[in-house]
Coordinates of C-alpha atoms in Angstrom, one line a residue:
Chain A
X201 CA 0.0 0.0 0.0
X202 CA 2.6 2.0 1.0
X203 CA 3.9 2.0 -2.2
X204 CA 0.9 3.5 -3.7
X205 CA 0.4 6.5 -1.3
X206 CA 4.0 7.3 -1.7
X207 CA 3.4 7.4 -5.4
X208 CA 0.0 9.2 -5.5
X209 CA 1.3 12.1 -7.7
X210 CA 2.6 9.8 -10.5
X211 CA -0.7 8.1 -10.6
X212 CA -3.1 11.5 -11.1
X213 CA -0.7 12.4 -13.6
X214 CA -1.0 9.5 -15.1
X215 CA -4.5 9.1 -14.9
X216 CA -5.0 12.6 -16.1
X217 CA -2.9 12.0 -19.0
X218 CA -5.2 8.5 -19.4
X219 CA -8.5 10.9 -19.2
X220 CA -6.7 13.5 -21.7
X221 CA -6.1 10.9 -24.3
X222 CA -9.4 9.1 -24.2
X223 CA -11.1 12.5 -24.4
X224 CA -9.4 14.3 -27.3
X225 CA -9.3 10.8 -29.2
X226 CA -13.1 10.0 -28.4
X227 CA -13.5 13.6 -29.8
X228 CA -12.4 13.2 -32.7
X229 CA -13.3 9.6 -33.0
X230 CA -17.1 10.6 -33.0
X231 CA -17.1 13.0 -35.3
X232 CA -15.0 10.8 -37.9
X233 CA -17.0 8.0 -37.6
X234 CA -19.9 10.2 -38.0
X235 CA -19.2 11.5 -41.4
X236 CA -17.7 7.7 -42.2
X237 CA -21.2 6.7 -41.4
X238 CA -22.3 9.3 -43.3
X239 CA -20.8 8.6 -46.4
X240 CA -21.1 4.7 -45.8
X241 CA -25.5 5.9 -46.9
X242 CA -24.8 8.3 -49.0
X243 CA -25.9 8.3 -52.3
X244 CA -22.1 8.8 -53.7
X245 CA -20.7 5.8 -54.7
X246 CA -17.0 6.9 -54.3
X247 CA -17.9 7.8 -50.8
X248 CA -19.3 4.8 -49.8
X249 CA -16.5 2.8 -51.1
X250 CA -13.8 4.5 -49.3
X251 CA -16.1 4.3 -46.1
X252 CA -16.6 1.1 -46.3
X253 CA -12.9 -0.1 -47.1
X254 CA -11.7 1.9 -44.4
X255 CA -14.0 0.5 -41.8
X256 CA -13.1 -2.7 -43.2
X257 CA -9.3 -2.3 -43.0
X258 CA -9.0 -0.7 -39.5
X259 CA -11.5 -2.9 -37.8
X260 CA -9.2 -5.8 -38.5
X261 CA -6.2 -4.4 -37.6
X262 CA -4.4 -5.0 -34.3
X263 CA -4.9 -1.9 -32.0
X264 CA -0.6 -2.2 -31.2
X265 CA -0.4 -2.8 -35.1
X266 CA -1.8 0.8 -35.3
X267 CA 0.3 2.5 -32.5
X268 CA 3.4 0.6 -34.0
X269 CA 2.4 2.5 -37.5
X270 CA 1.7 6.2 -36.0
X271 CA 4.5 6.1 -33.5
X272 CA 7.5 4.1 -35.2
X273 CA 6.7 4.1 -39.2
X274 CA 5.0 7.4 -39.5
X275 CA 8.0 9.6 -38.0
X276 CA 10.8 7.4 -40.6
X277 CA 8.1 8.6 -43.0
X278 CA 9.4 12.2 -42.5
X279 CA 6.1 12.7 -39.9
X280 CA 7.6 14.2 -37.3
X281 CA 5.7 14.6 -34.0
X282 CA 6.3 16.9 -31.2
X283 CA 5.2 14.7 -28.9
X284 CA 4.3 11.1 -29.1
X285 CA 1.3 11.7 -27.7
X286 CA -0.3 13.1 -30.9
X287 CA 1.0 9.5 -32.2
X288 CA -1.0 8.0 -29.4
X289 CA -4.3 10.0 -30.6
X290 CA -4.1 9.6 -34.0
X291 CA -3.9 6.0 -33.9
X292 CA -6.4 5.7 -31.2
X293 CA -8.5 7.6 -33.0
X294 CA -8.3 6.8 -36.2
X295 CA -9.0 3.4 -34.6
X296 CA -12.1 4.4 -32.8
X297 CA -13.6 5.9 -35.5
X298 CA -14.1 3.2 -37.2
X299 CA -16.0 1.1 -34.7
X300 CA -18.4 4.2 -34.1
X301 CA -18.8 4.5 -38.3
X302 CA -20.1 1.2 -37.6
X303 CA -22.1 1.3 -34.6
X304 CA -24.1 4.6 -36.2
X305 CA -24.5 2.9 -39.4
X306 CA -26.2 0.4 -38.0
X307 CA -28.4 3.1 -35.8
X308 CA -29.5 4.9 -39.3
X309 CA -30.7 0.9 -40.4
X310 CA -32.6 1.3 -37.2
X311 CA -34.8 4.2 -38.1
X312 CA -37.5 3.0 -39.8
X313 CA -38.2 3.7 -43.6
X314 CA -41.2 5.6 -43.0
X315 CA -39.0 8.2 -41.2
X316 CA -37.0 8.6 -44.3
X317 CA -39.6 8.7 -47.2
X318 CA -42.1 11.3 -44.8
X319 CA -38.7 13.2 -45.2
X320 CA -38.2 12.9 -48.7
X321 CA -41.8 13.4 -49.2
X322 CA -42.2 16.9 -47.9
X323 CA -38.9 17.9 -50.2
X324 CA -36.3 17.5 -47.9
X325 CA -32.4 16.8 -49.8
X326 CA -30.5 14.2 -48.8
X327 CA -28.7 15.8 -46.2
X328 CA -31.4 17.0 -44.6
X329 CA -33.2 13.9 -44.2
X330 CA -30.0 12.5 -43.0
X331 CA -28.9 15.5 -40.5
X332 CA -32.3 16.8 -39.3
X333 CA -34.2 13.5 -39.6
X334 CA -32.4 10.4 -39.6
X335 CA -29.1 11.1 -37.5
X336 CA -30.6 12.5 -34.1
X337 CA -32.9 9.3 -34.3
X338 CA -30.4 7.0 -34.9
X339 CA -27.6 8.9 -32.3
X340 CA -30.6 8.0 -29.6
X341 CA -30.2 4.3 -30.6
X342 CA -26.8 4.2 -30.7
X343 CA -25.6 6.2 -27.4
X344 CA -25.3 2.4 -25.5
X345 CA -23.2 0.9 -27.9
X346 CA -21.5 4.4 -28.0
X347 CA -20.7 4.2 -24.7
X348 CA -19.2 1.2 -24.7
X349 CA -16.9 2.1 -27.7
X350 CA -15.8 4.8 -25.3
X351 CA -15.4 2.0 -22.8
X352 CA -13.2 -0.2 -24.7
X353 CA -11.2 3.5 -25.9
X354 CA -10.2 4.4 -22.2
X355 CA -9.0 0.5 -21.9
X356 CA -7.5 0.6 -25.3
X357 CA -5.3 4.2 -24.5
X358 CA -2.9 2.0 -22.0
X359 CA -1.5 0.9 -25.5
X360 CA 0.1 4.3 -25.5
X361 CA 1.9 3.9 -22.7
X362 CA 3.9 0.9 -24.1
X363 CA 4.9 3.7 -27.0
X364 CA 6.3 6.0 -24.7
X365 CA 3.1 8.0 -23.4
X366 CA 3.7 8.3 -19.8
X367 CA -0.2 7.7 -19.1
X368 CA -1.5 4.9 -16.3
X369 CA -0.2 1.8 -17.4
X370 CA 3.2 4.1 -18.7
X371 CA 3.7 4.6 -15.4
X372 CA 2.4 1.5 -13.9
X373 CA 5.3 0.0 -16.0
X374 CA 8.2 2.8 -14.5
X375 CA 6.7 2.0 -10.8
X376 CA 6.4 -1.9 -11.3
X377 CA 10.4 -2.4 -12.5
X378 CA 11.1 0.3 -9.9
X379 CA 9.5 -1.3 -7.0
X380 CA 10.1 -4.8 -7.9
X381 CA 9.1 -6.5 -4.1
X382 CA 5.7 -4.5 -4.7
X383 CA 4.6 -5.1 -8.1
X384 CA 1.2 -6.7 -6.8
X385 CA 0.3 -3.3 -5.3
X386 CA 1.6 -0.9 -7.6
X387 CA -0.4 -2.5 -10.8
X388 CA -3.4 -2.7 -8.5
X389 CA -3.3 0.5 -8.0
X390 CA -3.3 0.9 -11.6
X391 CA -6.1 -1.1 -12.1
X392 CA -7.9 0.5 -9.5
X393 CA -7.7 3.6 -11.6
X394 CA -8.8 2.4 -15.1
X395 CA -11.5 0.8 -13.1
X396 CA -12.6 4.5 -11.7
X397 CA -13.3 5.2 -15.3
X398 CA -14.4 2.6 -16.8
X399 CA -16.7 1.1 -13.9
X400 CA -19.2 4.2 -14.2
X401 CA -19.6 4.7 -17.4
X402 CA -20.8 0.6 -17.9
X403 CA -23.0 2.1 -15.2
X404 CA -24.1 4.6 -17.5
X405 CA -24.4 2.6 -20.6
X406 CA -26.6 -0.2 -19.0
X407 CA -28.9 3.0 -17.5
X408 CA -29.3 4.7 -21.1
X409 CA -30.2 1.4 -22.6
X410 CA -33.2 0.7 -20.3
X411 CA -34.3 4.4 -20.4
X412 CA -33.9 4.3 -24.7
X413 CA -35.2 0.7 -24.8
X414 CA -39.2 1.9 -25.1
X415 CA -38.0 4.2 -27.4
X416 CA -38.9 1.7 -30.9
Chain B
X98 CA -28.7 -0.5 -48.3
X99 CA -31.1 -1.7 -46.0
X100 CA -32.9 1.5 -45.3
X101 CA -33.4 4.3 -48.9
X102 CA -32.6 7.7 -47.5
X103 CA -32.9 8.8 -50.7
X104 CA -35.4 8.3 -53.9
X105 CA -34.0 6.2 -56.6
X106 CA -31.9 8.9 -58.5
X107 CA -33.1 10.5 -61.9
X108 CA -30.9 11.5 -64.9
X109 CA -30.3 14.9 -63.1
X110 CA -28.9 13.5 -59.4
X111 CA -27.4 10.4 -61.5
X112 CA -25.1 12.6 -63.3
X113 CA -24.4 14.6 -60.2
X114 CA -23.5 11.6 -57.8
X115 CA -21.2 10.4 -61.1
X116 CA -19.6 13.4 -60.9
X117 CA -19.4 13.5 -57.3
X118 CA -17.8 10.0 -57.7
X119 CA -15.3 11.0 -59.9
X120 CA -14.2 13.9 -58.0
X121 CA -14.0 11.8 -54.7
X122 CA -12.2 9.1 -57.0
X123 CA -9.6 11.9 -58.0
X124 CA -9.1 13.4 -54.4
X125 CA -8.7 9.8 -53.2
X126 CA -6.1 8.8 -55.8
X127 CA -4.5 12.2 -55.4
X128 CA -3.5 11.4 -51.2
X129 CA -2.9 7.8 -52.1
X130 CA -0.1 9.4 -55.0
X131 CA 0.8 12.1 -52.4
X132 CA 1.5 9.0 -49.9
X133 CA 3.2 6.5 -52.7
X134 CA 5.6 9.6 -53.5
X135 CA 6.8 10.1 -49.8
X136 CA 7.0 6.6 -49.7
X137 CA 9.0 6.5 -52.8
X138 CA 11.4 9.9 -51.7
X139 CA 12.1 8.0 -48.7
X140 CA 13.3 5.0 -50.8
X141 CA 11.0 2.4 -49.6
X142 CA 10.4 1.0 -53.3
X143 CA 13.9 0.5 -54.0
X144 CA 14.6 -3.3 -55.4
X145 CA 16.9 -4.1 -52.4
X146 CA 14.6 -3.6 -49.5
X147 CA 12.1 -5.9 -50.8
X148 CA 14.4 -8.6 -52.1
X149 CA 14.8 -10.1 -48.6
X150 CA 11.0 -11.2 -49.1
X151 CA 13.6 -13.9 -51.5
X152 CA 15.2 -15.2 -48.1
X153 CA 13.9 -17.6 -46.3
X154 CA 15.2 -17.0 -43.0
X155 CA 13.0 -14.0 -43.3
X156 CA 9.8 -16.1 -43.9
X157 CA 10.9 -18.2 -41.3
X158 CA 11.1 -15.5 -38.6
X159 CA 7.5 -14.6 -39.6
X160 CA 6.2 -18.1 -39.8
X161 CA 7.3 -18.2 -36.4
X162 CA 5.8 -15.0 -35.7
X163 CA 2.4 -15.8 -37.3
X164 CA 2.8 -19.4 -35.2
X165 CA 3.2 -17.8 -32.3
X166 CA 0.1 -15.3 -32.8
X167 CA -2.3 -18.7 -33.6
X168 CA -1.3 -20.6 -30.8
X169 CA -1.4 -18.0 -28.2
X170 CA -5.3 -17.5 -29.7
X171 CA -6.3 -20.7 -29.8
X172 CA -4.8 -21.6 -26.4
X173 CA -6.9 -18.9 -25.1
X174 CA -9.7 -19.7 -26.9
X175 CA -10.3 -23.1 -26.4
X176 CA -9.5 -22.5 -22.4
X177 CA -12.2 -19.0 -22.1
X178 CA -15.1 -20.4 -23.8
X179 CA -15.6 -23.3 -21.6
X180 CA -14.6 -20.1 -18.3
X181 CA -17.5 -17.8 -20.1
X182 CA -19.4 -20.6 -20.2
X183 CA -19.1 -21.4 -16.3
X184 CA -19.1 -17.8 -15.4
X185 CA -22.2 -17.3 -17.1
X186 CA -23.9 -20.2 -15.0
X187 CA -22.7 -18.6 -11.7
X188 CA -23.4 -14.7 -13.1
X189 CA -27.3 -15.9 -13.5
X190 CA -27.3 -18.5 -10.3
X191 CA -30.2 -18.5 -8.3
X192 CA -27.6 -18.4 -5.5
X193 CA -27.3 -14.4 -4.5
X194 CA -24.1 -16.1 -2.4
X195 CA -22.8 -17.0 -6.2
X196 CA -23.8 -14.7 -8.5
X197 CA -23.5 -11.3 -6.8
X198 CA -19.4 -12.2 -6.3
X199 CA -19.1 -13.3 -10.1
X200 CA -20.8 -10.2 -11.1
X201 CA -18.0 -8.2 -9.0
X202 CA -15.2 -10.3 -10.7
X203 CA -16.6 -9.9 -14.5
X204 CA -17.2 -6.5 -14.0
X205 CA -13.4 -6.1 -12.6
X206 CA -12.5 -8.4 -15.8
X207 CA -14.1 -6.2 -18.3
X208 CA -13.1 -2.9 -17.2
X209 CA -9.5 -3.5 -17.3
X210 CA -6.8 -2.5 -20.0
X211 CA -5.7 -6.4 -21.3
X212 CA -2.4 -5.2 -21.7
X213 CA -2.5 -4.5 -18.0
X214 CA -3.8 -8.1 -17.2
X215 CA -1.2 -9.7 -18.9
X216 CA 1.5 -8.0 -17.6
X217 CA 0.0 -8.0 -14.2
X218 CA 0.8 -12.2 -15.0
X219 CA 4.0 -11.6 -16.1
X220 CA 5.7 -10.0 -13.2
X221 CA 3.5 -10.7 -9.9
X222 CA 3.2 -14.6 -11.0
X223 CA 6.9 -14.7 -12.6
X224 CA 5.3 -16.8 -15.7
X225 CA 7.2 -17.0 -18.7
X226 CA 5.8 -14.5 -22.3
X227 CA 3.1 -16.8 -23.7
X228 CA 1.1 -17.7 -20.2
X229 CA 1.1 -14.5 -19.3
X230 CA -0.6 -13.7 -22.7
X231 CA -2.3 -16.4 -22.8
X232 CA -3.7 -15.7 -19.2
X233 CA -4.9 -12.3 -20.2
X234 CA -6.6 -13.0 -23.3
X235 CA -8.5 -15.6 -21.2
X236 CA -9.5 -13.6 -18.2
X237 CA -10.7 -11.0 -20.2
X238 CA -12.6 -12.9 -23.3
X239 CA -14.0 -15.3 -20.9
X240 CA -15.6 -12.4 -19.3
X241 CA -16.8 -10.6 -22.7
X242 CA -18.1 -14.7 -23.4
X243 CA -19.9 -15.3 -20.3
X244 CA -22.0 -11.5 -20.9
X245 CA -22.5 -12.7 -24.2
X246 CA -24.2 -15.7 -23.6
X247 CA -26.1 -14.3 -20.7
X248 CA -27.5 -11.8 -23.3
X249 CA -28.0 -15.1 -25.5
X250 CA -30.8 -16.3 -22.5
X251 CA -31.6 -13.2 -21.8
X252 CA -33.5 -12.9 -25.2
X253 CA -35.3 -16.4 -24.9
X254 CA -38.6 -16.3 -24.6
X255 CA -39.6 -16.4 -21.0
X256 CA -41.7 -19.6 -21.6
X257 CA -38.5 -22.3 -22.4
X258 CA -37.4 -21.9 -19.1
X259 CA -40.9 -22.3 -17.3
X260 CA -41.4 -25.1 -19.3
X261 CA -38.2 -26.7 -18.4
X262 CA -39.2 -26.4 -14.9
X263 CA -42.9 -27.1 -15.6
X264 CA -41.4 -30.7 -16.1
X265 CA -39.6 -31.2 -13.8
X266 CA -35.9 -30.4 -14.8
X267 CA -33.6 -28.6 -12.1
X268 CA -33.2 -25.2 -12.6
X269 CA -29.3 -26.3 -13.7
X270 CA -30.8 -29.1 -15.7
X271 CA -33.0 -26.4 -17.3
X272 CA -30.0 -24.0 -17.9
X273 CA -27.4 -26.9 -19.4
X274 CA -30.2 -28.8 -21.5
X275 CA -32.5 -25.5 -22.9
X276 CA -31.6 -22.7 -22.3
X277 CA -27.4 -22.6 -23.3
X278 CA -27.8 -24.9 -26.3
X279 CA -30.3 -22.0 -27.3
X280 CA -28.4 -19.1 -26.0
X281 CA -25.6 -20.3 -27.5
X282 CA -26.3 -20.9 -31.1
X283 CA -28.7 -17.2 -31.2
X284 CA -24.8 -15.6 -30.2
X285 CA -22.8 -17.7 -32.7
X286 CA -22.2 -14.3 -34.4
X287 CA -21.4 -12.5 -31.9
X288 CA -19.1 -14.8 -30.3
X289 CA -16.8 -15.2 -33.5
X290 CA -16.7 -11.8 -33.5
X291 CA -15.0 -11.8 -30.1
X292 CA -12.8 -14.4 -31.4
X293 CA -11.7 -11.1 -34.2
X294 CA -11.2 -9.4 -30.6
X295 CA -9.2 -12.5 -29.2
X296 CA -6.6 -12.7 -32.4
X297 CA -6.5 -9.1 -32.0
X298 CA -5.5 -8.7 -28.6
X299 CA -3.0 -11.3 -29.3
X300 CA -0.8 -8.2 -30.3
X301 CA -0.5 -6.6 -27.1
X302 CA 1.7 -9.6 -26.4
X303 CA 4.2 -7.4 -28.5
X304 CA 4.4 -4.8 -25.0
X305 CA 5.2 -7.9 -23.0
X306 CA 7.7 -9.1 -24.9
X307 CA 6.0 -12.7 -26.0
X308 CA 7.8 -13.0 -29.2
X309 CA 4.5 -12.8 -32.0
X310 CA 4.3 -11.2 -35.5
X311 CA 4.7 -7.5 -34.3
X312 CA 7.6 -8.3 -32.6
X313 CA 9.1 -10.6 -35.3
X314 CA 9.0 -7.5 -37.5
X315 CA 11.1 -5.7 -34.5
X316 CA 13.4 -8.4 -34.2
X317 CA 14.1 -8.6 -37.8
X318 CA 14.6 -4.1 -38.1
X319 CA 16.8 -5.0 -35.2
X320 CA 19.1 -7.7 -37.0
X321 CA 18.8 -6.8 -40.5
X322 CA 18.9 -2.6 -40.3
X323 CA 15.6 -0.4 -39.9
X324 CA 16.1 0.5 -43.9
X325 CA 13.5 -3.0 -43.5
X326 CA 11.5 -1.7 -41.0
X327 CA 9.2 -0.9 -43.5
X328 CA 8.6 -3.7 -45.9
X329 CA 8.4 -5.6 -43.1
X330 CA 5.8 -4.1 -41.1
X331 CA 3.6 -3.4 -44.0
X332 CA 4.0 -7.7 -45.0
X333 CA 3.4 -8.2 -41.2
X334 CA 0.0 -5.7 -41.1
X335 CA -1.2 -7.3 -44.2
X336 CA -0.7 -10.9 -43.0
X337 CA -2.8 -9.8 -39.6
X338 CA -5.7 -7.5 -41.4
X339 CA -6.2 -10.7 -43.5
X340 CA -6.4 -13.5 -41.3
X341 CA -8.7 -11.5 -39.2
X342 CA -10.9 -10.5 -42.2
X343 CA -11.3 -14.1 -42.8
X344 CA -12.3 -14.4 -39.4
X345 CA -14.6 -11.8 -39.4
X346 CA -16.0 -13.3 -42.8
X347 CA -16.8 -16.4 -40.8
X348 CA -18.6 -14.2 -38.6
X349 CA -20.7 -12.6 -41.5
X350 CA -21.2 -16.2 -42.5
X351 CA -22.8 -17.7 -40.2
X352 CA -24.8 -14.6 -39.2
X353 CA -26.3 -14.8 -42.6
X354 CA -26.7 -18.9 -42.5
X355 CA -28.4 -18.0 -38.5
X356 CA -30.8 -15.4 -39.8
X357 CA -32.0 -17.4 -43.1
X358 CA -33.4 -20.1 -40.9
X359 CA -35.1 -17.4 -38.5
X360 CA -36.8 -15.8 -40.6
X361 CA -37.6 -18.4 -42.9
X362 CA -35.6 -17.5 -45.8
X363 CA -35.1 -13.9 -45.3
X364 CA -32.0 -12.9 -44.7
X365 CA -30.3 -9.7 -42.4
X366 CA -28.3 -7.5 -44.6
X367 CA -25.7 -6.7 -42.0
X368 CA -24.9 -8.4 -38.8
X369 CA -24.5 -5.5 -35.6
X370 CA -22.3 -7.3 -33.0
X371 CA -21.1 -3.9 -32.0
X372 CA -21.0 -4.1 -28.5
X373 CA -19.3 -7.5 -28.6
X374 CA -16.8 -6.4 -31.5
X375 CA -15.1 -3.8 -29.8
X376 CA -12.2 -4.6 -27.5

């Protein structure tokens, strides 16, 4: 225990710098997959392709595979990063997005026809149905699973700190080797953390489900 | 398309979307020449780099990489569906004594990093690379297995277990002979999806040190110069998007194959395992 109160400002950093991560990347993870989903209906065929390939593609890669490419090919590429933290978000986000293009494409399936061709009925252009009509319904449908995209994002940012991001399990790693007669307490410290995160939001996941389950 | 969010396009929006096409076409081709061309400055198309693809101690490094990355799944697999399927028993026991501590444990399981768990294996249990990975994946995807499933009984109608019971059966004999066999085969979908997850995770071993495809492509930079970094990694990502995209075709597969019998011949356009797809 000791251990872990000595070390108490090395784990809020860390799980700051956890928080930080997950937050920019889920940022910009939603609003890419939005417009992926976006594309993935929309009547453009070239847009749908390259939607759909890159769903396809970064769904089946390896998250490490990723944070291998943004942190240790991207920079021999002549990408140069300040900080490898920026590695660490694009990959997690770039990631991300395509599990939530996925998850919102299949919450505009969700949204019955009817919704759709009322739209189109009364004149509306296809982005109209899709932003004024279709999108809001489908986001309602789709907040669970969002959520626990989100979920799996907070778990999946302790990649980064195998790839020099100093975030939780960064420095879980530095404490562990440091404090070798008490590893067991320092990473359950570190669990104890992602588990501070992680822990409510499946709270809050399972809650928005029951409260949107009615909803169709 | 499952759903039309737009009419069936006249001459007028026809021409416009080909247009549009050919315009996203051309941007699209334009970054993928803007990357080829860095690529190329930087030299990665030379001859030399991709001639040691010729040597076979090369392909034997990532033979061993790629052998590593299947066994460590399938170990895990083969051990956490059989753990998902017990854990699920316990999670739904009639026993509060039983199921209010599993539900504690799996929700500890599934809110933790993996990369965390197997290195959490690694130093506090002094195992060697591949059971600490192994341990991981299992802990964790037995976890994501046994909430599947539960889901899986979840959705039967109320009326197969009252009947079991109705009967006579046990409320275990009810569960083992009904309900999973049911539960089961409705998630078949969803748990080869989490198999996708499984190979996936497999990676992380890479952090740990177990010595899988990821860090084949490492060792070999480290031996043969990082001018092979490159080919290397980009023959190493293919390998791994394609054996999972296999997987995941599986997964398609049998949702399809599932859903034609449901519905008597009508088939689901697109299967949504989102929740269990994400790791």
């Amino acid at each position: 225990m000791d251990v872990i109160i000595e070390n108490l400002p090395l784990y809020w950093e860390g799980f700051l710098r956890t928080l930080f991560l997950s937050a920019v990347s889920g940022v910009i993870a939603l609003v890419l997959g939005t417009v992926l989903a976006a594309a993935r209906v929309s009547p453009v065929a070239a847009l749908r392709g390259f939607s759909m390939t890159y769903v396809e593609i970064l769904r089946n890669t390896p998250l490490t595979i990723a944070f291998f490419f943004a942190a240790i090919v991207l920079p021999r590429l002549g990408v140069k990063f300040e900080q490898f933290e920026v590695a660490a978000i694009i990959a997690l986000s770039a990631y991300t997005a395509a599990f939530i293009a996925e998850a919102v494409r299949s919450g505009v399936n969700s949204v019955p026809v009817g919704q759709a061709e009322a739209a189109r009925s009364i004149g509306m252009k296809f982005g109209q149905v899709l932003s004024l009509i279709i999108l809001p319904q489908a986001l309602r449908t789709v907040i669970p699973p969002l959520i626990n995209i989100l979920i799996a994002l907070v778990k999946n940012s302790s990649v980064a700190g195998a790839f020099f991001v100093l975030e939780l399990f960064g420095y879980g790693r530095q404490l562990a080797n440091a404090n070798g007669d008490a590893v067991l307490a320092v990473l359950l410290g570190v669990a104890f953390f992602y588990l501070l995160i992680t822990v409510p939001l499946g709270i809050l996941a399972s809650t928005v489900e029951r409260k949107v389950a009615i909803a169709r | 398309m499952s759903s039309v969010l737009y009419d069936v396009p006249g001459p007028k929006a026809r021409r416009v979307s080909l247009i549009g096409s050919v315009v996203g076409s051309l941007l699209i081709l334009g970054l993928l020449a803007w990357i080829v061309s860095t690529l190329a400055q930087q030299g990665i198309f030379e001859g030399r780099r991709w001639a040691i693809f010729t040597r076979a101690d090369v392909w034997a490094l990532l033979g061993n990489g790629i052998g590593a990355t299947l066994s460590a799944a399938a170990v895990a697999a083969v051990i956490a569906f059989p753990l998902g399927l017990l854990l699920c028993l316990m999670r739904i026991s009639d026993l509060a004594a039983i199921r209010i501590p599993t539900r504690i444990v799996l929700e500890f399981l599934r809110g933790m990093p993996v990369v965390l768990m197997m290195f959490f294996v690694l130093l506090v249990f002094g195992t060697n690379q591949f059971i600490a990975v192994v341990a991981g994946l299992v802990l964790y995807n037995a976890a994501v297995f046994a909430e599947i499933i539960r889901a899986g009984i979840q959705s039967l109608p109320k009326g197969q277990r009252e009947a079991g019971l109705t009967i006579g059966l046990t409320s275990f004999q009810s569960r083992m002979i009904i309900e999973l066999p049911q539960a089961v085969r409705r998630m078949m979908p969803s748990l080869v999806a989490q198999l996708v997850v499984l190979l996936k995770d497999t990676s992380l071993g890479y952090i740990v040190a177990y010595g899988e495809l990821l860090r084949a492509v490492q060792v070999m930079a480290d031996f043969l110069g990082t001018q092979f970094l490159f080919p290397v990694f980009f023959v190493a990502a293919a390998i791994y998007i394609a054996i999972n995209i296999c997987v995941s075709r599986i997964a398609v597969w049998i949702e399809r194959r599932g859903s034609k019998k449901a519905a008597g011949g009508v088939a689901k356009a697109e299967p949504e395992p989102i929740e269990a797809e994400v790791a």
